[in-house]
Amino acid sequence: MSYDDKIPYKIYLSEDEIPKQWYNVRADMKNKPAPLLNPATLKPMGYEDLRSVFCDELIKQELDDTTAYIDIPGEILDFYKMYRPSPLVRAYCLEKALDTPAKIYYKFEGNNTSGSHKLNSAIVQAYYAKKQGLKGVTTETGAGQWGTALSMASAYFGIDCKVYMVKVSYEQKPFRREVMRTYGASVTPSPSMETEIGRKINAEHPGTTGSLGCAISEAVEVATKTEGYRYVLGSVLNQVLLHQTVIGLEAKAALEKYGVKPDVIIGCAGGGSNLGGLISPFMGEKIRGEQDYRIVAVEPASCPSFTRGKFAYDFCDTGMVCPLAKMYTLGSNFIPSASHAGGLRYHGMSPILSQLYHDGLMEAVSVEQTSVFAAAQQFARVEGILPAPESSHAIRVAIDEALKCKETGEEKTILFGLTGTGYFDMVAYQKFNDGEMSDYIPTDDELQKSFERLRKVDL
Amino acid sequence: MSYDDKIPYKIYLSEDEIPKQWYNVRADMKNKPAPLLNPATLKPMGYEDLRSVFCDELIKQELDDTTAYIDIPGEILDFYKMYRPSPLVRAYCLEKALDTPAKIYYKFEGNNTSGSHKLNSAIVQAYYAKKQGLKGVTTETGAGQWGTALSMASAYFGIDCKVYMVKVSYEQKPFRREVMRTYGASVTPSPSMETEIGRKINAEHPGTTGSLGCAISEAVEVATKTEGYRYVLGSVLNQVLLHQTVIGLEAKAALEKYGVKPDVIIGCAGGGSNLGGLISPFMGEKIRGEQDYRIVAVEPASCPSFTRGKFAYDFCDTGMVCPLAKMYTLGSNFIPSASHAGGLRYHGMSPILSQLYHDGLMEAVSVEQTSVFAAAQQFARVEGILPAPESSHAIRVAIDEALKCKETGEEKTILFGLTGTGYFDMVAYQKFNDGEMSDYIPTDDELQKSFERLRKVDL
């Protein structure tokens, strides 16, 4: 055997080791994330204000910043058992290829048909919609992982699912669309002519290929105007980070089983769902002063919310129909360059993560996409998993950290989140394989322009 | 909890429970499979005759019909640990949806980037090629699962990999091609102009979109004419079934752990690699009279080798450059209708399985593709996994068996092989979702014509 027999390649917990509660990091945060604001009045939104948009129970979770542990309902645990616990993998082959003394672990969330961690929250949101007696849910999807996850979850609970898919993705990723249809969802390219906001955007920008911010506006409009429907979202929101803590809780439990403590924890960050879920339990210990960890968010250089955005109140959508959130943002009309291939293209960032970053509890780094795909290819060839472009941002930085260890001789333990697989991203891989992928970094002038939408709000 | 707590959804063995030996069912067979014949002389081929085509160690395995257990080398066990043991899943949700007293289990081989069980043999063949000091391997691929698996295995051991991909698949599945390229393989549409046989086929059939049999001929020609290369194959051969017995050995061990004995074992059958691997250890017990099992092969009605083919010597390829095998075959120039969407399109069948079927030790049934995709969709919506069309043949018959149990009230235990995922088969799913999929069954006249190539050989 060429590896340490004491620690297997894949650490699987048993099904009864799936966490029974989510961990709410807000309970431990000294500075709580700022509340959502009503887009019309700019006043903080409470339970009643949000009921036309979100499911009741999910609003409670959204607003609760004091309860540290929240029970996971049995029906959701039953579903989690179909694909969880997810494996925590020791990257022996990558370590060997890099010739590094670092020990690298990754928590792999891609072993389910949605191809990513998104299913962890989709099933919860579909469950509460069903429990509330709703007919269905609406949502947006960009790359398609969230839409796929929600389609699966809706099929499982027998509710309707309407997905607004960014037009460029709808056209370039017909297979993602078909997966959703196979699970019974309706998929509409956005901006569509079905909604008021869609017609407005199409009139103002003829031939537009859409953006995540537009699709959110449409999905919210349909949810609020259709009897028995609510809107659900796959990232950014506090509730989503809460659900995604199953990732971090399992990872921590698996590492503790083998007496391993990570020195560095790395996750890719778009809206923050994966990163927040992975780091929350570790962050809790860090805030409480029980342990210290370096925590690193990785974002695309073409959509650098943390590293070049502003910490301010901004609309969650392009159409300005959604609440405002206080977050690191590039401005709600920021759209990454068309040359940007991967996901992680949301203009803003989870308010929880934004606050933690603002308070100096985590770092952030941005990486360019050709280096991301080079890392993806290297990882695939030795570890056997074809990673999603999103996840490959974390791989890039994990490799960089491991190479630093090679220089210094430090035996650091690195944990990163491998959020999903890249099976539906082969157009981007093809560009990379053909040497036709380019990097793009927005100029300061461009960012300055998109910052114009930000609001100064004194609460 | 809505399910039997004693048996989890997913039975995972630990890494040290991965079988350390493959099981060679030929050692227990009373009637051994007939030997391969030299296409020129029609005489049985021995070790020396096969050395220009296959790797040395693999020839030994191909010819060995007496050793019951063959050690799995440590390097291969290390690789197996990266994605094995694969889960054995209790299909609680499917049982509930069918309202059947049957207990349904499936062995899921799709949790690796090749998306199927093919990796189990690809890694072995790449290993022996590397060990023999070869530069590389050649092969053919149709749907692309085998080509992907071999690309991954070749990247892992650092050898070259040349894939001849059936032209129609090359054009319709560009993403499969890109996965292979990402792993460093070269992928050529077949028939190509690079080989003698390719040029001949192109001249005789201008505009042909190729077939598996043509691609095999090309890959064999390149292997035998290029210094340091050998040909490898993903199905049909005895050696491949041997490697795939990890599936059945793990499934059996996992079931025994919970005291479960299957009544019916179901697998899809194209060339027979999955079916042979799944059933071998159970078949061994059946042959030795220790246990009885119903064993069912499922094949497409559009390519019905078992149910409508002849048990005879036939060429393994269209170009008639490969050895002849005694098998159930539709004739080596049989090509399934273009309307056939899934895989399982090989004209012949594993000689081992052919002999077992001929001896009455297993059953076979053919199913039409619209009913296969209906089963796939039903399965996806409740079990969460989007199955490959190939695997869905087994799902179809497992559901049918479970529905029979519902009628009779029998609590049968059903085990089936879920060989892989359908992420690269969304063109076919789209046809089904749009109601545009049709069924095709070859006429007796068509089969009669393709039988003309069969040879009568008296040994």
mmCIF file of C-alpha atoms in Angstrom, chain A residues 1-3 5 7-13 15 18 20 74 77-85 87 89 93 106 108 110-115 152 155-156 172 174-185 376-377 380-387 421-424 426-427 429-431 433-434, chain B residues 1-3 5 7-13 15 18 20 74 77-85 87 89 93 106 108 110-115 152 155-156 172 174-185 376-377 380-387 421-424 426-427 429-431 433-434:
data_model
loop_
_atom_site.group_PDB
_atom_site.id
_atom_site.type_symbol
_atom_site.label_atom_id
_atom_site.label_comp_id
_atom_site.label_asym_id
_atom_site.label_seq_id
_atom_site.Cartn_x
_atom_site.Cartn_y
_atom_site.Cartn_z
ATOM 1 C CA MET A 1 0.000 0.000 0.000
ATOM 2 C CA SER A 2 1.354 3.377 -0.947
ATOM 3 C CA TYR A 3 -0.611 5.321 1.628
ATOM 4 C CA ASP A 5 -3.326 2.778 6.242
ATOM 5 C CA ILE A 7 -6.576 7.078 7.200
ATOM 6 C CA PRO A 8 -8.552 5.681 4.277
ATOM 7 C CA TYR A 9 -8.901 7.436 0.940
ATOM 8 C CA LYS A 10 -12.531 8.173 1.638
ATOM 9 C CA ILE A 11 -13.836 8.747 5.135
ATOM 10 C CA TYR A 12 -17.517 7.839 5.099
ATOM 11 C CA LEU A 13 -19.575 8.463 8.153
ATOM 12 C CA GLU A 15 -26.028 7.211 7.939
ATOM 13 C CA ILE A 18 -25.602 12.543 9.575
ATOM 14 C CA LYS A 20 -29.528 15.876 13.268
ATOM 15 C CA GLY A 74 -37.094 13.558 9.913
ATOM 16 C CA LEU A 77 -33.022 13.322 7.172
ATOM 17 C CA ASP A 78 -34.622 10.472 5.211
ATOM 18 C CA PHE A 79 -33.815 12.254 1.964
ATOM 19 C CA TYR A 80 -30.289 13.148 3.103
ATOM 20 C CA LYS A 81 -29.733 9.421 3.643
ATOM 21 C CA MET A 82 -30.178 8.837 -0.072
ATOM 22 C CA TYR A 83 -26.909 10.624 -0.851
ATOM 23 C CA ARG A 84 -25.299 11.604 2.430
ATOM 24 C CA PRO A 85 -23.010 11.520 4.376
ATOM 25 C CA PRO A 87 -17.291 11.394 1.413
ATOM 26 C CA VAL A 89 -11.453 12.297 0.692
ATOM 27 C CA CYS A 93 -2.648 11.075 -5.294
ATOM 28 C CA TYR A 106 -11.624 17.507 0.328
ATOM 29 C CA PHE A 108 -16.934 15.990 -2.055
ATOM 30 C CA GLY A 110 -20.857 16.020 -6.246
ATOM 31 C CA ASN A 111 -22.098 12.449 -5.745
ATOM 32 C CA ASN A 112 -25.734 13.198 -6.491
ATOM 33 C CA THR A 113 -27.559 13.899 -9.726
ATOM 34 C CA SER A 114 -27.736 17.669 -9.193
ATOM 35 C CA GLY A 115 -23.943 17.409 -9.320
ATOM 36 C CA MET A 152 -35.153 16.855 -7.977
ATOM 37 C CA ALA A 155 -40.252 15.863 -7.811
ATOM 38 C CA TYR A 156 -39.553 14.033 -4.552
ATOM 39 C CA GLN A 172 -25.628 26.785 -24.256
ATOM 40 C CA PRO A 174 -29.584 22.304 -23.296
ATOM 41 C CA PHE A 175 -28.648 19.168 -21.359
ATOM 42 C CA ARG A 176 -28.975 20.856 -17.980
ATOM 43 C CA ARG A 177 -32.408 21.972 -19.127
ATOM 44 C CA GLU A 178 -33.332 18.400 -20.064
ATOM 45 C CA VAL A 179 -32.283 17.060 -16.676
ATOM 46 C CA MET A 180 -34.674 19.538 -15.055
ATOM 47 C CA ARG A 181 -37.447 18.587 -17.462
ATOM 48 C CA THR A 182 -36.833 14.903 -16.745
ATOM 49 C CA TYR A 183 -37.590 15.712 -13.110
ATOM 50 C CA GLY A 184 -40.804 17.410 -14.223
ATOM 51 C CA ALA A 185 -39.808 21.083 -13.880
ATOM 52 C CA ALA A 376 -9.031 21.313 -12.584
ATOM 53 C CA GLN A 377 -7.234 19.287 -15.217
ATOM 54 C CA ALA A 380 -8.924 15.279 -12.595
ATOM 55 C CA ARG A 381 -5.968 13.325 -13.930
ATOM 56 C CA VAL A 382 -4.709 12.212 -10.531
ATOM 57 C CA GLU A 383 -7.799 12.179 -8.317
ATOM 58 C CA GLY A 384 -10.144 10.845 -10.985
ATOM 59 C CA ILE A 385 -12.982 13.316 -10.394
ATOM 60 C CA LEU A 386 -13.801 15.859 -13.107
ATOM 61 C CA PRO A 387 -14.477 18.940 -10.992
ATOM 62 C CA THR A 421 -18.744 17.818 -10.881
ATOM 63 C CA GLY A 422 -18.171 19.413 -14.271
ATOM 64 C CA TYR A 423 -20.128 17.069 -16.546
ATOM 65 C CA PHE A 424 -22.274 19.918 -17.854
ATOM 66 C CA MET A 426 -17.587 20.645 -21.117
ATOM 67 C CA VAL A 427 -17.969 23.681 -23.395
ATOM 68 C CA TYR A 429 -13.313 22.549 -20.719
ATOM 69 C CA GLN A 430 -13.215 22.362 -24.513
ATOM 70 C CA LYS A 431 -12.160 26.025 -24.684
ATOM 71 C CA ASN A 433 -8.353 22.065 -24.008
ATOM 72 C CA ASP A 434 -8.168 24.003 -27.277
ATOM 73 C CA MET B 1 -38.179 7.320 10.103
ATOM 74 C CA SER B 2 -40.165 5.889 7.267
ATOM 75 C CA TYR B 3 -37.906 2.935 6.624
ATOM 76 C CA ASP B 5 -33.749 1.155 10.471
ATOM 77 C CA ILE B 7 -30.938 -1.745 6.786
ATOM 78 C CA PRO B 8 -29.610 1.664 5.753
ATOM 79 C CA TYR B 9 -30.385 3.291 2.419
ATOM 80 C CA LYS B 10 -26.825 2.774 1.290
ATOM 81 C CA ILE B 11 -24.749 -0.157 2.435
ATOM 82 C CA TYR B 12 -21.121 0.915 2.170
ATOM 83 C CA LEU B 13 -18.436 -1.609 2.828
ATOM 84 C CA GLU B 15 -12.151 0.168 2.022
ATOM 85 C CA ILE B 18 -12.856 -4.363 -1.173
ATOM 86 C CA LYS B 20 -8.586 -8.761 -2.774
ATOM 87 C CA GLY B 74 -1.905 -3.718 -4.779
ATOM 88 C CA LEU B 77 -6.485 -1.953 -5.053
ATOM 89 C CA ASP B 78 -5.093 1.512 -4.311
ATOM 90 C CA PHE B 79 -6.941 2.902 -7.301
ATOM 91 C CA TYR B 80 -10.122 0.999 -6.457
ATOM 92 C CA LYS B 81 -10.028 2.735 -3.068
ATOM 93 C CA MET B 82 -10.488 6.091 -4.765
ATOM 94 C CA TYR B 83 -14.053 5.202 -5.772
ATOM 95 C CA ARG B 84 -14.878 1.802 -4.311
ATOM 96 C CA PRO B 85 -16.541 0.005 -2.593
ATOM 97 C CA PRO B 87 -22.775 1.676 -2.626
ATOM 98 C CA VAL B 89 -28.662 0.927 -2.220
ATOM 99 C CA CYS B 93 -38.477 5.235 -2.271
ATOM 100 C CA TYR B 106 -29.289 -1.881 -6.584
ATOM 101 C CA PHE B 108 -24.631 1.610 -8.088
ATOM 102 C CA GLY B 110 -21.967 5.443 -11.454
ATOM 103 C CA ASN B 111 -20.177 7.347 -8.676
ATOM 104 C CA ASN B 112 -16.997 7.968 -10.630
ATOM 105 C CA THR B 113 -16.170 10.342 -13.441
ATOM 106 C CA SER B 114 -16.368 7.691 -16.164
ATOM 107 C CA GLY B 115 -19.991 7.453 -15.047
ATOM 108 C CA MET B 152 -8.862 8.197 -16.797
ATOM 109 C CA ALA B 155 -3.820 9.350 -17.256
ATOM 110 C CA TYR B 156 -3.390 7.756 -13.823
ATOM 111 C CA GLN B 172 -23.535 13.850 -31.163
ATOM 112 C CA PRO B 174 -18.916 16.312 -28.117
ATOM 113 C CA PHE B 175 -18.883 16.532 -24.332
ATOM 114 C CA ARG B 176 -17.914 12.900 -23.886
ATOM 115 C CA ARG B 177 -15.071 13.582 -26.300
ATOM 116 C CA GLU B 178 -13.965 16.585 -24.229
ATOM 117 C CA VAL B 179 -13.912 14.572 -21.031
ATOM 118 C CA MET B 180 -11.532 12.123 -22.717
ATOM 119 C CA ARG B 181 -9.381 14.971 -24.018
ATOM 120 C CA THR B 182 -9.288 16.524 -20.554
ATOM 121 C CA TYR B 183 -7.730 13.258 -19.385
ATOM 122 C CA GLY B 184 -5.176 13.553 -22.182
ATOM 123 C CA ALA B 185 -6.516 10.940 -24.626
ATOM 124 C CA ALA B 376 -35.627 5.717 -16.063
ATOM 125 C CA GLN B 377 -37.767 8.776 -15.453
ATOM 126 C CA ALA B 380 -34.933 9.329 -11.279
ATOM 127 C CA ARG B 381 -37.836 11.140 -9.703
ATOM 128 C CA VAL B 382 -38.018 8.951 -6.616
ATOM 129 C CA GLU B 383 -34.483 7.636 -6.161
ATOM 130 C CA GLY B 384 -32.754 10.864 -7.204
ATOM 131 C CA ILE B 385 -30.220 9.284 -9.563
ATOM 132 C CA LEU B 386 -30.470 10.027 -13.291
ATOM 133 C CA PRO B 387 -29.696 6.588 -14.729
ATOM 134 C CA THR B 421 -25.437 7.739 -14.890
ATOM 135 C CA GLY B 422 -27.086 9.395 -17.884
ATOM 136 C CA TYR B 423 -25.506 12.855 -17.808
ATOM 137 C CA PHE B 424 -24.168 12.480 -21.339
ATOM 138 C CA MET B 426 -29.599 13.987 -22.504
ATOM 139 C CA VAL B 427 -30.231 14.026 -26.258
ATOM 140 C CA TYR B 429 -33.837 11.972 -22.662
ATOM 141 C CA GLN B 430 -34.901 15.083 -24.599
ATOM 142 C CA LYS B 431 -36.432 12.886 -27.305
ATOM 143 C CA ASN B 433 -39.377 14.200 -22.798
ATOM 144 C CA ASP B 434 -40.668 15.620 -26.090
#
